[in-house]
CSV table of C-alpha atoms and ligand atoms in Angstrom, one decimal:
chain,number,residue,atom,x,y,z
A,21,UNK,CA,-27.8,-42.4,97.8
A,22,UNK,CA,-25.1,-39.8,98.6
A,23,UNK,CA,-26.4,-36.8,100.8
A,24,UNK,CA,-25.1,-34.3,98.5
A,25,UNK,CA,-26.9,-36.5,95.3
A,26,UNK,CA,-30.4,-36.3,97.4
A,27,UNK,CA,-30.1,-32.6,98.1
A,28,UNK,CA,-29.5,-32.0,94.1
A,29,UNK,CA,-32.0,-34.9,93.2
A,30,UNK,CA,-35.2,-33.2,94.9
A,31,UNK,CA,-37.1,-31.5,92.9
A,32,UNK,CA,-40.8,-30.3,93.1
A,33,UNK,CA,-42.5,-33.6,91.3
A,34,UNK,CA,-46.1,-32.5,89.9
A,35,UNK,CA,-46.7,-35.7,87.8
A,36,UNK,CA,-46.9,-39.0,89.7
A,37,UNK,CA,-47.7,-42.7,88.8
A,38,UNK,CA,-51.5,-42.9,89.9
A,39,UNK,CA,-51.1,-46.6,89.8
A,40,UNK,CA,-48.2,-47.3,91.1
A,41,UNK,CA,-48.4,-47.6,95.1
A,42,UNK,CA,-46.4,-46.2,97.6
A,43,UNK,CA,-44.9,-49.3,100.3
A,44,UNK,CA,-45.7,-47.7,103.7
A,45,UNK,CA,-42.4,-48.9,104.8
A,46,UNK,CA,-41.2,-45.8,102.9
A,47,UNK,CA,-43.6,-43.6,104.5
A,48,UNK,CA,-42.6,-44.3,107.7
A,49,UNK,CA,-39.1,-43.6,106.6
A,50,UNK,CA,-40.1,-40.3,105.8
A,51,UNK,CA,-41.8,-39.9,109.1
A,52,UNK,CA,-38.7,-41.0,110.6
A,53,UNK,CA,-36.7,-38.7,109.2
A,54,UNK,CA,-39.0,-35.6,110.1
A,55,UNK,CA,-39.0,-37.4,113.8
A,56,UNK,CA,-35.2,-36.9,113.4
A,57,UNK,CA,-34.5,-33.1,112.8
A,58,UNK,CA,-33.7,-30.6,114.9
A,59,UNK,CA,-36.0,-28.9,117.7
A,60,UNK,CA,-36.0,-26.6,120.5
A,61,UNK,CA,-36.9,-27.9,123.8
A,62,UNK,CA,-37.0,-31.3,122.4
A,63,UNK,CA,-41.0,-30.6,121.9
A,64,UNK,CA,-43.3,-32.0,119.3
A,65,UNK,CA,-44.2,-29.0,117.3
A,66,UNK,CA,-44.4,-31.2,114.4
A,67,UNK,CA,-47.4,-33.5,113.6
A,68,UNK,CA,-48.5,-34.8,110.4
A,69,UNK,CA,-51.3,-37.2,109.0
A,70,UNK,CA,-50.8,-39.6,106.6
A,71,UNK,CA,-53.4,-40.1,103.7
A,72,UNK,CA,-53.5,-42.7,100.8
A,73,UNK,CA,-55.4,-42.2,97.8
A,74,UNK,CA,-58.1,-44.5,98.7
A,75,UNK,CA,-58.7,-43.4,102.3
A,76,UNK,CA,-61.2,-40.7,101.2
A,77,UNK,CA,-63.8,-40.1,99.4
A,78,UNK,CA,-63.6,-37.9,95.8
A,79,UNK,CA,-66.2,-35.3,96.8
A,80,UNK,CA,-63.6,-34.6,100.3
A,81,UNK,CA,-60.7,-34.9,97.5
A,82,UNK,CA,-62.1,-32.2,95.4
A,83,UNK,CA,-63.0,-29.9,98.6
A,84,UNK,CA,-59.3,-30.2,99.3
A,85,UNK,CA,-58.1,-28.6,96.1
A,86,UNK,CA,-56.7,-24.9,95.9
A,87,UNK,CA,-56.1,-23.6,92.2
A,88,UNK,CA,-53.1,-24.7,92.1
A,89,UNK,CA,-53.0,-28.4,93.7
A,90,UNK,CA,-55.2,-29.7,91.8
A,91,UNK,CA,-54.2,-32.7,88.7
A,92,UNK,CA,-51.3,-33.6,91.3
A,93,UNK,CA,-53.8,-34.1,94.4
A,94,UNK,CA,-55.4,-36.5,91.9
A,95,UNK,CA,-52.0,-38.3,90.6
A,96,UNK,CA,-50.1,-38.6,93.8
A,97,UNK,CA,-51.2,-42.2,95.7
A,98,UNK,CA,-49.8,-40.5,99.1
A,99,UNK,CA,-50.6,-37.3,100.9
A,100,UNK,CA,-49.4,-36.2,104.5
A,101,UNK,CA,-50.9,-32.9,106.0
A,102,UNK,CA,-48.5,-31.6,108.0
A,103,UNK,CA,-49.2,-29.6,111.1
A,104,UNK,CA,-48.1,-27.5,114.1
A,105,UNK,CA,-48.8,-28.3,117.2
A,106,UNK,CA,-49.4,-24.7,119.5
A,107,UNK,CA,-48.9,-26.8,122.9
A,108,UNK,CA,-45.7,-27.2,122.0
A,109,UNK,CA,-44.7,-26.2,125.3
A,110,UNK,CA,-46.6,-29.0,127.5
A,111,UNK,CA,-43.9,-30.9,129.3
A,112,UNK,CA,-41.4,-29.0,128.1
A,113,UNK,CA,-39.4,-28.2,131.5
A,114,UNK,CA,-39.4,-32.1,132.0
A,115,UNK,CA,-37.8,-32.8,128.3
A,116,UNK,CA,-35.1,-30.1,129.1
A,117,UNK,CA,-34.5,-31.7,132.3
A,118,UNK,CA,-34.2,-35.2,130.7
A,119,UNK,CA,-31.8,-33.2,128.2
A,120,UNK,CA,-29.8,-32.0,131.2
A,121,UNK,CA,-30.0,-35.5,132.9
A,122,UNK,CA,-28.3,-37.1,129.4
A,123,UNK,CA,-26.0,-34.1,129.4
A,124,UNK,CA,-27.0,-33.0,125.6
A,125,UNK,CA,-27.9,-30.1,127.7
A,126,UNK,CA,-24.2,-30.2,129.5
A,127,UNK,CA,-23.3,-28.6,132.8
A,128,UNK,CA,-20.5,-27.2,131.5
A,129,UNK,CA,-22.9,-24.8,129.0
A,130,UNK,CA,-24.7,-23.3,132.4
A,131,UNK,CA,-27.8,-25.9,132.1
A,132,UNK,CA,-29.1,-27.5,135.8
A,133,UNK,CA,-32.7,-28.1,136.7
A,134,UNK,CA,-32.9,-24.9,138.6
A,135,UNK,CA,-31.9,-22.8,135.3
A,136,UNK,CA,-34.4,-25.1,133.1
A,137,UNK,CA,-37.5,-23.9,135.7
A,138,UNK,CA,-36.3,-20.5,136.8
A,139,UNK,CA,-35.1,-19.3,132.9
A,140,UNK,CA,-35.3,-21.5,130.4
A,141,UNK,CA,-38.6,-22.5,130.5
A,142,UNK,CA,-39.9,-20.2,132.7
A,143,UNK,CA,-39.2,-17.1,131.4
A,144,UNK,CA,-38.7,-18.1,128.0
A,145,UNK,CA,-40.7,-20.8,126.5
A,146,UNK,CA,-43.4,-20.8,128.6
A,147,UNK,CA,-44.4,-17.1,128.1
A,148,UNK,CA,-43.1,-17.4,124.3
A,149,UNK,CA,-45.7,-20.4,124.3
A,150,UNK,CA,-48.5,-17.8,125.0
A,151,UNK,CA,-48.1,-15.4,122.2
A,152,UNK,CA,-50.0,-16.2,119.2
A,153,UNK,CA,-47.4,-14.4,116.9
A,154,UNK,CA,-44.2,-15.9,118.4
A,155,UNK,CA,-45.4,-19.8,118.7
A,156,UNK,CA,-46.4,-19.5,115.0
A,157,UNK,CA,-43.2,-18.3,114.0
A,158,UNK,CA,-41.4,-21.3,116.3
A,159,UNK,CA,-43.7,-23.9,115.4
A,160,UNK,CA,-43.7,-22.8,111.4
A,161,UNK,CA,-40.1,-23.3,111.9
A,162,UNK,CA,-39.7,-26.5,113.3
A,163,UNK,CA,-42.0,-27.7,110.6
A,164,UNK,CA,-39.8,-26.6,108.1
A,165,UNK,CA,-37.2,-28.5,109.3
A,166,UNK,CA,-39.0,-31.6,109.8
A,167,UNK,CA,-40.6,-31.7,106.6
A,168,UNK,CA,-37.5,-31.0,104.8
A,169,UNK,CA,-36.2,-33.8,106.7
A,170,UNK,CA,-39.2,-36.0,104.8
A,171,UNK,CA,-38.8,-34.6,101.3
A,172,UNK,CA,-35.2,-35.6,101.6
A,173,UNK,CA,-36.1,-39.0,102.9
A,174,UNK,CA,-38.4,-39.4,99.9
A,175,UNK,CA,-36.0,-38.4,97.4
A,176,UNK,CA,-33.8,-41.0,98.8
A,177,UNK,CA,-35.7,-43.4,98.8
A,178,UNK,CA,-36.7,-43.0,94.7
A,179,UNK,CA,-39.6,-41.3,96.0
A,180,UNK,CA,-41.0,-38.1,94.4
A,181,UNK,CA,-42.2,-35.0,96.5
A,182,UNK,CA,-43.7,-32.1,96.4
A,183,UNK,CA,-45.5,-29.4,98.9
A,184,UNK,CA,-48.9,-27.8,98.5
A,185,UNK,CA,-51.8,-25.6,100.0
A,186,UNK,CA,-54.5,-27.3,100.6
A,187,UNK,CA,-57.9,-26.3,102.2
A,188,UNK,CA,-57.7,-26.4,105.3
A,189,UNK,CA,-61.0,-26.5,106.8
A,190,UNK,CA,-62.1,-29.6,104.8
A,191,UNK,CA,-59.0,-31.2,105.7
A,192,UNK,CA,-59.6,-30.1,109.7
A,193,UNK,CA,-63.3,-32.0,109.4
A,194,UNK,CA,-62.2,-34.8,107.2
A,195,UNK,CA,-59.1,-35.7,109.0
A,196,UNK,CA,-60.3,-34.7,112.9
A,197,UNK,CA,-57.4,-32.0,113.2
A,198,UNK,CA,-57.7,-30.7,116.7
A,199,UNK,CA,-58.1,-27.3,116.9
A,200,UNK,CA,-54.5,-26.2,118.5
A,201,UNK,CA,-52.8,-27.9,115.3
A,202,UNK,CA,-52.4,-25.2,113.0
A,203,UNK,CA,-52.0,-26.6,109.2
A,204,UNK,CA,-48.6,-26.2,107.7
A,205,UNK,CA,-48.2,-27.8,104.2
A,206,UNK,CA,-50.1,-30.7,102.4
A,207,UNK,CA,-46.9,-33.4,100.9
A,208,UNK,CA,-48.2,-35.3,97.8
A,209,UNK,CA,-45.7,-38.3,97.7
A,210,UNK,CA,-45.6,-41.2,94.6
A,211,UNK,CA,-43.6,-42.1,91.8
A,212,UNK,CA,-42.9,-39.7,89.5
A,213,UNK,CA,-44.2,-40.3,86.1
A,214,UNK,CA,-42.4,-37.6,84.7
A,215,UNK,CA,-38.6,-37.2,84.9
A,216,UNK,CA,-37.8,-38.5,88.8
A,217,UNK,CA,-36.0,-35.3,88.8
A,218,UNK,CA,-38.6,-33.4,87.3
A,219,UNK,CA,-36.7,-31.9,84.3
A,220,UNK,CA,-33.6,-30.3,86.3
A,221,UNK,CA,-32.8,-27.9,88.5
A,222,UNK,CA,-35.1,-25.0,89.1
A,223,UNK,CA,-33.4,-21.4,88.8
A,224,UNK,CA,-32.0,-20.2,91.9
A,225,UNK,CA,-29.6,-16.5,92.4
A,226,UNK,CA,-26.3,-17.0,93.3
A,227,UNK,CA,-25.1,-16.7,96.7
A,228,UNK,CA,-24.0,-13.3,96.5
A,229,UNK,CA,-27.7,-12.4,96.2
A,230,UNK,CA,-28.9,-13.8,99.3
A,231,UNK,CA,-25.8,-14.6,101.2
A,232,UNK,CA,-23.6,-12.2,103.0
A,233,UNK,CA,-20.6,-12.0,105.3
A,234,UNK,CA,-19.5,-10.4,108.1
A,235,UNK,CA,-22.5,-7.8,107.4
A,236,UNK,CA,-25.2,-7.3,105.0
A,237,UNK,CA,-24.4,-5.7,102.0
A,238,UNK,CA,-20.9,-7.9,101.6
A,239,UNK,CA,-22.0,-10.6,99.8
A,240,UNK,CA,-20.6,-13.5,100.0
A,241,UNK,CA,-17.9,-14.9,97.1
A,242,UNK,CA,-17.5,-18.1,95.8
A,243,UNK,CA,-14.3,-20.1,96.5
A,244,UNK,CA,-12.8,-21.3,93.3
A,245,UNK,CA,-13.3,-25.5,92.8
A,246,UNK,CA,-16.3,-25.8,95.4
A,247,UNK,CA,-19.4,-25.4,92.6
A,248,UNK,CA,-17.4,-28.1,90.5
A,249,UNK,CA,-17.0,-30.3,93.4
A,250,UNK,CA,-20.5,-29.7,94.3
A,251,UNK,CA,-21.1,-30.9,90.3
A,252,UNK,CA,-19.1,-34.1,90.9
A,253,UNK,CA,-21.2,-34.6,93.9
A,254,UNK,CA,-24.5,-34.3,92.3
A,255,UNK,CA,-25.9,-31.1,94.5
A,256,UNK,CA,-25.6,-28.7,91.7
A,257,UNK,CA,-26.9,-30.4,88.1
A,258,UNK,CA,-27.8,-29.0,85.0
A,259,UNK,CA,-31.0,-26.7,85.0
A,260,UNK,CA,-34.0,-27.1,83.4
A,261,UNK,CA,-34.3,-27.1,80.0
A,262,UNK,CA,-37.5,-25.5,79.0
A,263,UNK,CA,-37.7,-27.5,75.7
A,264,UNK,CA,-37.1,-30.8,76.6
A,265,UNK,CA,-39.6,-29.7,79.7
A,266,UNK,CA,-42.5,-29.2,77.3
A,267,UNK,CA,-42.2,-32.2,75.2
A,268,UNK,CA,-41.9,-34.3,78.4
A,269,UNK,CA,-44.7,-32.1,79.3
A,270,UNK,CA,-46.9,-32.9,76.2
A,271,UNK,CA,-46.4,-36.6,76.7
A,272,UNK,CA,-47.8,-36.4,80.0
A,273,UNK,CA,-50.7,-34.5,79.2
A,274,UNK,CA,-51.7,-37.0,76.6
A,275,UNK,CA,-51.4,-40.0,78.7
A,276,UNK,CA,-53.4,-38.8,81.3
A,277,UNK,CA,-55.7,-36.1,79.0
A,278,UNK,CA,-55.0,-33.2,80.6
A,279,UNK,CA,-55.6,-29.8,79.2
A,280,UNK,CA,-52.4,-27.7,77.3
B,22,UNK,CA,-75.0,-23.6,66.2
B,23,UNK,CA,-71.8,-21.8,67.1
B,24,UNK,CA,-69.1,-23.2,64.8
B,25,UNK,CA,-65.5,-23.0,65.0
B,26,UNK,CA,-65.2,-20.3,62.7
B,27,UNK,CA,-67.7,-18.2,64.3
B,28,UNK,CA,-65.1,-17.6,67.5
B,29,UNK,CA,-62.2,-18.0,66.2
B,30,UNK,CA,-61.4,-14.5,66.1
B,31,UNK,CA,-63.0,-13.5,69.8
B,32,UNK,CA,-60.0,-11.9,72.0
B,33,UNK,CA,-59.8,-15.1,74.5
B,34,UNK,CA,-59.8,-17.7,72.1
B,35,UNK,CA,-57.0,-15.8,69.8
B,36,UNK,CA,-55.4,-15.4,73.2
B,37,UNK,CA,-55.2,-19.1,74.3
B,38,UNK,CA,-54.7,-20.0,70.5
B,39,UNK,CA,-51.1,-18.1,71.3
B,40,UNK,CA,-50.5,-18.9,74.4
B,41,UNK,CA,-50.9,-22.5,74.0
B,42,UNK,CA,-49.0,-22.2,70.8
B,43,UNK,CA,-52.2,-24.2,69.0
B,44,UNK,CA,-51.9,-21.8,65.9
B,45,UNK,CA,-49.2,-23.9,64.9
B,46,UNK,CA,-50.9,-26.8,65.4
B,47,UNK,CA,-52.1,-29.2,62.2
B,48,UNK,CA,-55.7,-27.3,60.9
B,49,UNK,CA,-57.7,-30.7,62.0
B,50,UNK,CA,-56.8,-30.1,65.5
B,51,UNK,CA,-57.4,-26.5,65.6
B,52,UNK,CA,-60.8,-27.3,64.4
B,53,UNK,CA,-61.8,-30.2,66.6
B,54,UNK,CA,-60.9,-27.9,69.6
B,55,UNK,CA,-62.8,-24.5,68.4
B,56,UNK,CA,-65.7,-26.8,67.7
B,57,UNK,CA,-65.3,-28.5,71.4
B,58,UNK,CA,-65.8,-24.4,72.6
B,59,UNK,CA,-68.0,-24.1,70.4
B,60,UNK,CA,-70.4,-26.7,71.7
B,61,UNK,CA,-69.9,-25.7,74.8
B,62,UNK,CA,-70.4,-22.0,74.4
B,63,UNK,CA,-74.2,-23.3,72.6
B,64,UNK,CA,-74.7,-25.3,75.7
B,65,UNK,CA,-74.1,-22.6,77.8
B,66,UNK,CA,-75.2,-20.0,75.9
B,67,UNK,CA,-72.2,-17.2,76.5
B,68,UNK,CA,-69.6,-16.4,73.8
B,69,UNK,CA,-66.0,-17.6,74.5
B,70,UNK,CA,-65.2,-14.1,76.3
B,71,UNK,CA,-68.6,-13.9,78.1
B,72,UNK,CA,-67.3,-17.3,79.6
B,73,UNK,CA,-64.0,-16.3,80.8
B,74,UNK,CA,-66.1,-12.4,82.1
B,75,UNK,CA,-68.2,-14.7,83.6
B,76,UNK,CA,-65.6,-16.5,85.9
B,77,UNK,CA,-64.6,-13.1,87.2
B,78,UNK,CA,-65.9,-11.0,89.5
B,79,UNK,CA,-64.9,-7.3,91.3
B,80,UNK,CA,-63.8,-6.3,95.0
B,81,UNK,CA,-66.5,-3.8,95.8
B,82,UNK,CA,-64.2,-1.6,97.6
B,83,UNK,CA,-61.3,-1.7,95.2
B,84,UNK,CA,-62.9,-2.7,92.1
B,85,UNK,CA,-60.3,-5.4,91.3
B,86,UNK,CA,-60.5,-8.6,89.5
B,87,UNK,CA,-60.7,-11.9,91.3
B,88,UNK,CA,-61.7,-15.6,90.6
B,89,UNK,CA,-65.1,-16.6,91.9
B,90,UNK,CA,-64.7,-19.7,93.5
B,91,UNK,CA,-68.4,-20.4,93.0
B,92,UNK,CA,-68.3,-19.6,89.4
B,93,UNK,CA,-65.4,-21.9,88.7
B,94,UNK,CA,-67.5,-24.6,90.3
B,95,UNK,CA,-70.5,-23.4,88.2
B,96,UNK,CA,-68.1,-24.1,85.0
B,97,UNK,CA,-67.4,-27.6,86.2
B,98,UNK,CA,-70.5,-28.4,86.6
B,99,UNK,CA,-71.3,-27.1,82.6
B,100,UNK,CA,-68.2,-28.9,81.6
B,101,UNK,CA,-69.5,-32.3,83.0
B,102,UNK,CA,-73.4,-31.5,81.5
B,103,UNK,CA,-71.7,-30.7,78.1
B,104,UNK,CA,-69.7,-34.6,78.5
B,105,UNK,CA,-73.1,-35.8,79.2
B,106,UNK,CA,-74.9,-34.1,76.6
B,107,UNK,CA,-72.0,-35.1,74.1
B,108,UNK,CA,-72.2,-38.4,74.9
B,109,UNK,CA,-68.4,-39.0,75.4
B,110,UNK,CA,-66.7,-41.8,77.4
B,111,UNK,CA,-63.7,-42.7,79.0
B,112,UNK,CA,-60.5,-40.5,77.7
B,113,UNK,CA,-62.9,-39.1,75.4
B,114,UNK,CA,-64.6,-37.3,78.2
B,115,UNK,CA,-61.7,-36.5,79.9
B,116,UNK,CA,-60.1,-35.0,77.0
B,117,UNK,CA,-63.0,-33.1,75.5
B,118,UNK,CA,-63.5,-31.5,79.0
B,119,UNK,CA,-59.9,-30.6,79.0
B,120,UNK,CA,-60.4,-28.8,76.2
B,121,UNK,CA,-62.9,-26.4,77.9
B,122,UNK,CA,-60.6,-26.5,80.8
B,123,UNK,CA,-57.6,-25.4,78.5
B,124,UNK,CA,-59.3,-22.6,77.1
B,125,UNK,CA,-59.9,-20.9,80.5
B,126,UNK,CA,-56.5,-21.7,82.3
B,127,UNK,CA,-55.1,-19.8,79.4
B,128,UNK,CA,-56.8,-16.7,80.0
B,129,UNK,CA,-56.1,-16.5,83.7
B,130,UNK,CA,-59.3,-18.9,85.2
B,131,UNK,CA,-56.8,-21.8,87.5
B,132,UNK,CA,-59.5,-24.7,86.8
B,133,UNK,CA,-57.9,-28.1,87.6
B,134,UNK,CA,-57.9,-30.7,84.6
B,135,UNK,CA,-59.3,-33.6,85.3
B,136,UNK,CA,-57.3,-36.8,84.8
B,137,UNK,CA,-57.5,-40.0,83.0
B,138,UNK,CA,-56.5,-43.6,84.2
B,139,UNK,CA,-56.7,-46.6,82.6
B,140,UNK,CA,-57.8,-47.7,86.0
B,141,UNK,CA,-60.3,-45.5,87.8
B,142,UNK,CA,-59.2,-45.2,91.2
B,143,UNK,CA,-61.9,-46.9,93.2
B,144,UNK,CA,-61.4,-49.9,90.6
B,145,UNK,CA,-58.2,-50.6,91.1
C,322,LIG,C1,-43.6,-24.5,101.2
C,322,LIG,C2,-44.0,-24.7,99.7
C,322,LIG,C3,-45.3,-24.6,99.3
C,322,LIG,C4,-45.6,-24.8,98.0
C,322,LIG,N1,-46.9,-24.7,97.6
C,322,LIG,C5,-47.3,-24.9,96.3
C,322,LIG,C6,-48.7,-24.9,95.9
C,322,LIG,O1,-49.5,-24.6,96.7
C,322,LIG,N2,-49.0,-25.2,94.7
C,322,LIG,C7,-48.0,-25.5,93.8
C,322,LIG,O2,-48.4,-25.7,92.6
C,322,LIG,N3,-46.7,-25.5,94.1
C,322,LIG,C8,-46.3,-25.2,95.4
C,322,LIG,N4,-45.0,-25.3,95.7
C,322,LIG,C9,-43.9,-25.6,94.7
C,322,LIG,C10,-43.3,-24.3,94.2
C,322,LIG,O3,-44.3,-23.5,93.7
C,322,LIG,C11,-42.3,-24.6,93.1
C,322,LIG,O4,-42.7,-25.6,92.2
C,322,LIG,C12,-41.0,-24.9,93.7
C,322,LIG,O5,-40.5,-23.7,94.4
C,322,LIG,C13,-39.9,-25.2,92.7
C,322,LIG,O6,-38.8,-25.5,93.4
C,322,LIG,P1,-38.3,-27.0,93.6
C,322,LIG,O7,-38.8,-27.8,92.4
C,322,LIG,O8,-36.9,-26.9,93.8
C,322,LIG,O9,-39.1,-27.5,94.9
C,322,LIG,C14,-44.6,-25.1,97.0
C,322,LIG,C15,-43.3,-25.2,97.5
C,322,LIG,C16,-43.0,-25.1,98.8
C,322,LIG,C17,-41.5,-25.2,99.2
């Protein structure tokens, strides 16, 4: 699929096909991709387990619900708890080196050995490393990108997506999370059975809202053709429409019985 | 025996009647659902609005309204000696439980529905 077609494809799927199973060779695309995105220091903030349905038992299933992920923790066939990993920094003066030795960390940019121990890692990651508040806000980061990576992945491969809470603790004791992972999001993966692009576009504010340049409070304006381009490309579709939503939305709660 | 016409008119079941649109829904439906509360409030023995109270408690030191985990599990486990009780299988079950369920998401109490598969999951 086009880039642009996944990015306007993805959609947060809460119905999936409970019987139809996800290949693992898929999965592992996804993991792929999330092994893929961009980090600093080249660490492994990002970590993730991968759990199908049948791994586990109901009573550990049920612990892991929150209100809200609850029917599609029981639809999905796939779930991957995604965490961060706080010793990010292990090792980290040796990746940078091997970054400097490759020369993605060029010479030319001020990067040697010497600057990597004296600076770089020594007066920046390693004592960023050490605060609680400022490795969560790294690490919480990098996962974002990562998982992003994944849901994209997914989407391109005909996969549906979607990120959830989940409780953590059960999901620490049931899964064997060390305790310097700190848990990010839980990904419920399948086949959608509802609309693979579950029912359009969610609202979102125009750029102007969020987007600014040169300063805040000069919001940035759109340039005339790119939104239709973007239409031709398949980022920006239609948006939901609420109707057709419910109906879809009936439908689904009678096939699988679910409350309305 | 509570019958369906007996709550009909308590706050929370006018409340999820709107919000779930059900008031437009044919009359044999709107009955076969009061009378699933209505079962269900005998077997419990608290009127529709005493069961959605019930799933709420207060912060002591603010006095504000939140949803007891324990009690939500409490009304599961109602729900599934209701099915019992009843006597209902497969979809049936499901369904009938949903009913409860529906009722309480309505008025604010986030109770996950339970689903139904042709093939239960450790079966298939
Ligand atoms: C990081 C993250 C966490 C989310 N957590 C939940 C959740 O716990 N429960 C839930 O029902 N939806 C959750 N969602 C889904 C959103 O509530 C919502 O459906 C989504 O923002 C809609 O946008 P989308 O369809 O474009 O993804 C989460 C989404 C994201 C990105």
């Amino acid at each position: 699929m086009e880039f642009k077609q996944v990015i306007g494809d993805r959609s947060t799927i809460r119905f999936f096909d409970p019987d139809k199973p996800v290949e693992p060779e898929k999965i592992q695309i996804m993991l792929e991709a999330a092994n893929r995105s961009s980090r600093a220091v080249n660490a492994d903030f990002v970590k993730a387990v991968v759990v199908f349905r049948d791994d586990l038992d109901d009573e550990t299933w049920e612990k892991l619900k929150t209100p809200t992920t609850t029917v599609q923790l029981d639809l999905a066939p796939v779930s991957i708890f995604w965490y961060g990993d706080m010793s990010f920094a292990e090792g980290g003066a040796a990746r940078l080196k091997e970054l400097v030795d490759l020369g993605a960390l060029p010479t030319t940019h001020g990067w040697s050995h010497t600057y990597v121990d004296e600076v770089a890692f020594g007066q920046v990651v390693e004592p960023m490393s050490k605060d609680v508040m400022a490795s969560t806000w790294a690490v919480s980061v990098e996962c974002g990108l990562a998982i992003n990576q994944a849901l994209l992945a997914a989407v391109d491969e005909g996969l549906g997506v979607g990120l959830h809470a989940f409780e953590s603790g059960t999901a620490k004791e049931a899964l064997g999370i060390p305790d310097h992972w700190i848990p990010m999001w839980l990904m419920l993966v399948g086949y959608a059975a509802e609309d693979r692009k579950g029912g359009g576009q969610r609202p979102r504010r125009p750029l102007e809202a969020n987007y600014y340049l040169h300063k805040y409070g000069q919001p940035w304006q759109d340039i005339p053709g790119v939104q239709d381009g973007l239409r031709k490309s398949g980022m920006l579709q239609d948006p939901m429409d609420p109707e057709k939503r419910q109906q879809e939305i009936r439908e689904l709660a009678e096939r699988f019985g679910l409350p309305l | 025996m509570t019958t369906a016409a007996d709550i009909r008119d308590a706050d929370t079941v006018r409340h999820w009647f709107a919000s779930a649109k059900h008031d437009g829904a044919p009359d044999d439906y709107q009955e076969r659902i009061l009378g699933v509360l209505a079962g269900f409030s005998d077997l419990t023995g608290k009127t529709p609005d005493e069961l959605v109270a019930f799933c709420f408690l207060r912060k002591k030191d603010t006095g504000k309204r939140f949803l007891s985990v324990k009690r939500r599990v409490q009304m599961n486990e109602w729900i599934d000696e209701y099915v019992a009780q009843e006597g209902w299988q497969g979809k049936d079950a499901v369904v009938n439980a949903n009913v409860v369920r529906g009722f309480l998401i309505h008025n604010g109490i986030a109770i996950g529905g339970q689903v139904w598969r042709k093939r239960p999951a450790k079966d298939a």
